[in-house]
Short mmCIF file of C-alpha atoms and ligand atoms in Angstrom, two decimals:
data_model
loop_
_atom_site.label_atom_id
_atom_site.label_comp_id
_atom_site.label_asym_id
_atom_site.label_seq_id
_atom_site.Cartn_x
_atom_site.Cartn_y
_atom_site.Cartn_z
CA UNK J 1 38.11 28.44 96.61
CA UNK J 2 41.50 27.01 97.98
CA UNK J 3 42.03 30.18 100.42
CA UNK J 4 38.65 30.05 101.93
CA UNK J 5 39.02 26.23 102.57
CA UNK J 6 41.79 27.08 104.23
CA UNK J 7 40.67 30.32 106.12
CA UNK J 8 37.93 27.60 107.34
CA UNK J 9 40.20 25.33 108.51
CA UNK J 10 42.09 28.26 110.51
CA UNK J 11 38.84 29.30 112.00
CA UNK J 12 38.40 25.62 112.78
CA UNK J 13 41.57 25.87 114.82
CA UNK J 14 40.89 28.72 116.55
CA UNK J 15 37.89 27.25 118.05
CA UNK J 16 38.73 23.62 118.68
CA UNK J 17 42.66 24.72 119.19
CA UNK J 18 43.90 22.10 116.63
CA UNK J 19 47.47 22.93 116.98
CA UNK J 20 49.79 19.80 115.01
CA UNK J 21 46.75 18.88 113.12
CA UNK J 22 47.69 20.68 110.18
CA UNK J 23 50.92 19.07 110.27
CA UNK J 24 49.32 16.01 110.66
CA UNK J 25 47.77 15.98 107.29
CA UNK J 26 51.49 14.24 106.70
CA UNK J 27 52.02 17.19 103.61
CA UNK J 28 54.26 20.18 104.07
CA UNK J 29 53.77 22.92 101.21
CA UNK J 30 52.00 20.55 99.09
CA UNK J 31 54.74 18.03 99.39
CA UNK J 32 54.05 14.72 101.04
CA UNK J 33 56.36 14.41 103.99
CA UNK J 34 58.44 11.06 103.79
CA UNK J 35 60.70 10.19 106.58
CA UNK J 36 63.01 7.44 106.06
CA UNK J 37 65.03 5.41 108.21
CA UNK J 38 68.81 5.39 106.74
CA UNK J 39 70.61 5.55 103.42
CA UNK J 40 69.12 2.72 100.93
CA UNK J 41 65.57 3.92 101.89
CA UNK J 42 66.28 7.43 101.51
CA UNK J 43 67.92 6.49 98.09
CA UNK J 44 64.42 4.74 96.98
CA UNK J 45 62.36 7.47 98.51
CA UNK J 46 64.51 10.41 96.88
CA UNK J 47 64.23 8.44 93.51
CA UNK J 48 60.27 7.90 93.55
CA UNK J 49 59.04 10.84 95.18
CA UNK J 50 60.87 13.43 93.16
CA UNK J 51 59.65 17.20 93.33
CA UNK J 52 56.82 15.41 95.13
CA UNK J 53 57.87 14.68 98.07
CA UNK J 54 59.99 16.05 101.17
CA UNK J 55 62.54 13.37 102.93
CA UNK J 56 64.03 13.60 106.14
CA UNK J 57 66.38 10.59 106.54
CA UNK J 58 66.57 9.63 110.21
CA UNK J 59 70.19 8.69 110.00
CA UNK J 60 72.81 11.12 109.26
CA UNK J 61 75.40 10.71 106.26
CA UNK J 62 78.08 8.71 107.18
CA UNK J 63 76.61 7.38 110.55
CA UNK J 64 76.51 3.88 111.58
CA UNK J 65 72.73 3.22 111.22
CA UNK J 66 72.42 0.10 113.66
CA UNK J 67 72.27 1.59 117.04
CA UNK J 68 70.64 4.87 115.76
CA UNK J 69 69.13 7.19 118.36
CA UNK J 70 66.25 9.74 117.90
CA UNK J 71 66.13 13.09 119.01
CA UNK J 72 63.21 14.70 120.09
CA UNK J 73 63.17 16.46 116.74
CA UNK J 74 63.48 13.18 114.70
CA UNK J 75 60.42 12.16 116.42
CA UNK J 76 58.48 15.12 115.54
CA UNK J 77 59.37 14.16 111.69
CA UNK J 78 57.93 10.93 112.50
CA UNK J 79 55.08 12.45 113.68
CA UNK J 80 54.35 14.85 110.82
CA UNK J 81 55.20 12.10 108.07
CA UNK J 82 52.74 11.29 105.95
CA UNK J 83 55.00 8.04 104.84
CA UNK J 84 57.67 6.05 107.13
CA UNK J 85 59.61 3.69 105.12
CA UNK J 86 61.84 1.51 107.69
CA UNK J 87 62.75 -1.83 108.04
CA UNK J 88 61.71 -3.80 111.13
CA UNK J 89 63.91 -5.06 113.38
CA UNK J 90 67.29 -3.04 111.96
CA UNK J 91 66.64 0.00 114.43
CA UNK J 92 65.32 -0.26 117.61
CA UNK J 93 64.91 3.23 118.21
CA UNK J 94 63.17 3.35 114.62
CA UNK J 95 60.48 0.22 115.55
CA UNK J 96 59.70 1.82 118.92
CA UNK J 97 59.20 5.53 117.54
CA UNK J 98 57.00 4.06 114.39
CA UNK J 99 54.74 1.71 116.87
CA UNK J 100 53.88 4.36 119.18
CA UNK J 101 53.70 7.43 116.35
CA UNK J 102 53.06 6.14 112.82
CA UNK J 103 51.81 2.31 112.79
CA UNK J 104 49.32 3.21 110.31
CA UNK J 105 51.63 5.62 108.14
CA UNK J 106 54.35 3.52 108.06
CA UNK J 107 56.00 0.93 105.46
CA UNK J 108 57.84 -1.97 107.01
CA UNK J 109 59.89 -2.92 103.80
CA UNK J 110 61.08 -6.08 105.31
CA UNK J 111 57.49 -7.52 105.09
CA UNK J 112 57.53 -7.10 101.21
CA UNK J 113 60.17 -9.27 100.31
CA UNK J 114 61.83 -12.75 101.44
CA UNK J 115 64.07 -12.46 104.45
CA UNK J 116 67.29 -14.75 105.07
CA UNK J 117 67.87 -15.96 108.60
CA UNK J 118 70.80 -14.82 109.91
CA UNK J 119 74.18 -16.77 108.06
CA UNK J 120 75.18 -19.34 110.96
CA UNK J 121 78.94 -18.43 110.25
CA UNK J 122 78.36 -15.64 112.76
CA UNK J 123 78.21 -17.57 115.72
CA UNK J 124 74.46 -17.52 115.90
CA UNK J 125 75.11 -13.70 117.26
CA UNK J 126 71.21 -12.54 117.09
CA UNK J 127 71.18 -9.00 117.38
CA UNK J 128 68.19 -8.41 115.46
CA UNK J 129 64.70 -9.28 115.84
CA UNK J 130 63.42 -12.35 114.52
CA UNK J 131 66.81 -13.85 113.92
CA UNK J 132 66.78 -12.48 110.41
CA UNK J 133 68.83 -11.19 108.24
CA UNK J 134 68.50 -7.12 107.75
CA UNK J 135 70.73 -6.60 104.84
CA UNK J 136 68.19 -6.59 102.02
CA UNK J 137 68.92 -3.85 99.92
CA UNK J 138 72.55 -5.56 98.92
CA UNK J 139 70.23 -7.96 96.96
CA UNK J 140 69.09 -5.78 93.77
CA UNK J 141 66.68 -8.33 93.20
CA UNK J 142 65.01 -7.75 96.21
CA UNK J 143 65.82 -3.92 96.39
CA UNK J 144 63.83 -3.27 93.35
CA UNK J 145 60.70 -5.40 94.67
CA UNK J 146 60.66 -2.98 97.19
CA UNK J 147 61.21 0.07 95.32
CA UNK J 148 58.21 -1.45 93.94
CA UNK J 149 56.21 -0.96 97.16
CA UNK J 150 57.61 2.24 98.24
CA UNK J 151 56.20 3.63 94.86
CA UNK J 152 52.90 2.08 95.47
CA UNK J 153 52.72 3.42 99.12
CA UNK J 154 53.56 6.93 98.17
CA UNK J 155 50.62 7.01 95.95
CA UNK J 156 48.23 5.18 98.36
CA UNK J 157 49.33 8.57 100.90
CA UNK J 158 49.37 11.20 97.66
CA UNK J 159 46.89 9.94 95.39
CA UNK J 160 47.46 12.98 93.16
CA UNK J 161 50.49 12.01 92.33
CA UNK J 162 50.53 8.13 91.94
CA UNK J 163 50.96 7.66 88.35
CA UNK J 164 54.37 9.08 88.78
CA UNK J 165 55.08 7.35 91.68
CA UNK J 166 54.14 3.99 89.93
CA UNK J 167 56.57 5.07 86.54
CA UNK J 168 59.54 6.42 88.53
CA UNK J 169 59.68 3.05 90.57
CA UNK J 170 59.00 1.27 87.07
CA UNK J 171 62.32 3.14 85.73
CA UNK J 172 64.32 2.37 88.98
CA UNK J 173 62.91 -1.32 89.06
CA UNK J 174 64.51 -1.73 85.29
CA UNK J 175 67.63 0.15 86.40
CA UNK J 176 68.22 -2.50 89.07
CA UNK J 177 67.33 -5.30 86.64
CA UNK J 178 70.73 -4.17 84.69
CA UNK J 179 72.73 -3.84 88.04
CA UNK J 180 71.19 -7.53 89.00
CA UNK J 181 72.56 -8.54 85.29
CA UNK J 182 76.11 -6.66 85.70
CA UNK J 183 76.47 -8.43 88.95
CA UNK J 184 75.57 -12.01 87.61
CA UNK J 185 77.88 -11.56 84.56
CA UNK J 186 80.86 -10.18 86.71
CA UNK J 187 80.26 -12.81 89.34
CA UNK J 188 79.85 -15.95 86.96
CA UNK J 189 83.52 -17.07 86.57
CA UNK J 190 85.69 -16.88 89.18
CA UNK J 191 88.43 -18.59 90.81
CA UNK J 192 87.52 -18.12 94.16
CA UNK J 193 83.57 -17.67 95.84
CA UNK J 194 84.42 -16.91 99.40
CA UNK J 195 84.44 -13.31 100.84
CA UNK J 196 85.75 -12.89 104.11
CA UNK J 197 83.88 -9.24 105.58
CA UNK J 198 84.80 -7.71 108.91
CA UNK J 199 80.75 -7.18 109.08
CA UNK J 200 77.89 -9.89 107.86
CA UNK J 201 76.12 -7.65 105.83
CA UNK J 202 76.71 -9.51 102.56
CA UNK J 203 74.44 -12.76 103.00
CA UNK J 204 71.50 -11.59 100.54
CA UNK J 205 74.49 -10.39 97.85
CA UNK J 206 76.22 -13.35 98.30
CA UNK J 207 72.96 -15.87 97.92
CA UNK J 208 72.08 -14.00 94.93
CA UNK J 209 75.61 -14.31 93.09
CA UNK J 210 76.70 -18.09 94.49
CA UNK J 211 79.33 -16.59 97.10
CA UNK J 212 79.87 -17.65 100.06
CA UNK J 213 79.92 -15.09 102.97
CA UNK J 214 82.73 -15.72 105.72
CA UNK J 215 82.07 -13.06 108.43
CA UNK J 216 84.66 -12.08 111.14
CA UNK J 217 82.37 -10.68 113.00
CA UNK J 218 78.26 -10.49 113.45
CA UNK J 219 75.45 -9.24 112.14
CA UNK J 220 76.26 -5.77 114.04
CA UNK J 221 79.54 -4.19 112.92
CA UNK J 222 80.96 -2.78 116.11
CA UNK J 223 80.96 -6.43 117.75
CA UNK J 224 84.33 -7.54 118.92
CA UNK J 225 85.27 -11.15 117.44
CA UNK J 226 86.12 -13.43 119.94
CA UNK J 227 90.06 -15.17 119.68
CA UNK J 228 88.42 -18.59 118.76
CA UNK J 229 86.12 -16.93 115.94
CA UNK J 230 89.18 -15.10 114.20
CA UNK J 231 91.16 -18.21 114.12
CA UNK J 232 88.60 -19.84 112.72
CA UNK J 233 88.24 -17.27 110.11
CA UNK J 234 91.87 -17.14 109.49
CA UNK J 235 91.91 -20.66 108.69
CA UNK J 236 89.12 -20.74 106.42
CA UNK J 237 90.79 -18.10 104.60
CA UNK J 238 94.07 -20.07 104.13
CA UNK J 239 92.00 -22.97 103.28
CA UNK J 240 90.14 -21.29 100.75
CA UNK J 241 93.35 -19.13 99.04
CA UNK J 242 91.35 -16.01 100.09
CA UNK J 243 93.69 -12.98 98.46
CA UNK J 244 91.59 -9.94 100.05
CA UNK J 245 89.71 -9.36 103.89
CA UNK J 246 87.19 -6.81 103.11
CA UNK J 247 86.08 -4.34 105.59
CA UNK J 248 83.55 -1.58 105.42
CA UNK J 249 83.54 2.58 105.33
CA UNK J 250 81.54 3.00 108.62
CA UNK J 251 83.46 1.13 111.12
CA UNK J 252 87.17 0.58 111.90
CA UNK J 253 89.52 -1.68 109.80
CA UNK J 254 91.78 -2.74 112.21
CA UNK J 255 90.15 -6.38 112.95
CA UNK J 256 90.33 -6.80 109.11
CA UNK J 257 94.15 -5.95 108.91
CA UNK J 258 95.25 -7.92 111.87
CA UNK J 259 93.40 -10.88 110.20
CA UNK J 260 95.07 -9.54 106.30
CA UNK J 261 98.38 -9.91 107.89
CA UNK J 262 97.99 -13.02 109.60
CA UNK J 263 97.05 -14.48 106.33
CA UNK J 264 99.27 -12.58 104.40
CA UNK J 265 96.12 -11.12 102.31
CA UNK J 266 95.55 -7.56 101.34
CA UNK J 267 92.45 -5.44 102.64
CA UNK J 268 89.85 -3.77 100.52
CA UNK J 269 86.55 -1.59 101.24
CA UNK J 270 83.56 -3.94 100.53
CA UNK J 271 80.33 -1.15 101.24
CA UNK J 272 77.26 -2.27 103.21
CA UNK J 273 75.62 0.85 102.28
CA UNK J 274 74.31 1.27 105.57
CA UNK J 275 75.30 4.92 105.43
CA UNK J 276 76.32 6.96 102.06
CA UNK J 277 80.03 7.73 102.47
CA UNK J 278 81.44 8.87 98.90
CA UNK J 279 80.64 12.19 98.33
CA UNK J 280 78.28 12.92 95.08
CA UNK J 281 77.95 8.77 94.90
CA UNK J 282 74.43 6.61 95.20
CA UNK J 283 73.25 3.14 95.77
CA UNK J 284 74.45 2.52 91.96
CA UNK J 285 78.12 3.99 92.48
CA UNK J 286 78.64 2.25 95.45
CA UNK J 287 77.37 -1.32 94.21
CA UNK J 288 79.66 -1.05 90.93
CA UNK J 289 82.51 0.04 93.31
CA UNK J 290 81.73 -3.15 95.07
CA UNK J 291 81.28 -5.34 91.93
CA UNK J 292 85.00 -4.07 90.98
CA UNK J 293 86.34 -4.86 94.17
CA UNK J 294 84.30 -8.52 94.57
CA UNK J 295 85.88 -9.26 90.81
CA UNK J 296 89.41 -8.30 91.52
CA UNK J 297 89.64 -9.94 94.61
CA UNK J 298 88.14 -13.34 93.82
CA UNK J 299 89.85 -13.65 90.22
CA UNK J 300 86.64 -13.41 88.19
CA UNK J 301 87.18 -13.66 84.20
CA UNK J 302 86.34 -10.11 82.33
ZN1 ZN Y 401 74.99 -4.07 109.38
#
């Protein structure tokens, strides 16, 4: 029966010249093609999709995703996708490709959670659309909501496996609830609550756990801070007794090191998880490493 259907489709293609139509079904070898924009979305698609999906990530491991550019092969993946999971306003090249090639097959995860405006401590830098902060995945509670939305969207595109997607999304949601409880407990009682970071990616995390982010550069990690901004951050770091200046893995630590020397603090990594740099790690291992770095730097009660 199945063979006859395929044969019929092939015959149709021969007569009508439907090159690409088979790929446009959104499946390859029975698996749903899912394209994700960058690591935290890839992690969701992998965990929720399991064996029923084939995931292609548009940002290479270890690459900085803010200014990703797409090659023709990647645009081809978007054309062939059953679902594209992206975050509108974060990566202009992805926004544009989705608008042109996959409007009806895309899930904008920014539409599934309440967004925060860009932090005012970043000197009003407006790198993203609508002036909203894109780094939602660093809040485990919002990330769990996004997991549910990804599960629902995969089920819509692939109804035969909808129950599996829903179940795996629910399991991941529960695991994220556990991570949220670890963060809340770990950061409950601390000597300091200010975190000085090289790239202002941690506002969602800070807001969730009552911390204050003091960003050195703005929302875009490559931006060079103005001397005036550096001086203001140094003054704030001294005022609050900051012991640690955080930098991130994908960008040079030079600015953080300069500032740390100036105020007599150490540097440590706080990973915004925009790409996975730790071999064998995943969202949970990196977030737990972040929690350990925070509790040490802030002098939190064990
Ligand atoms: Zn960022």
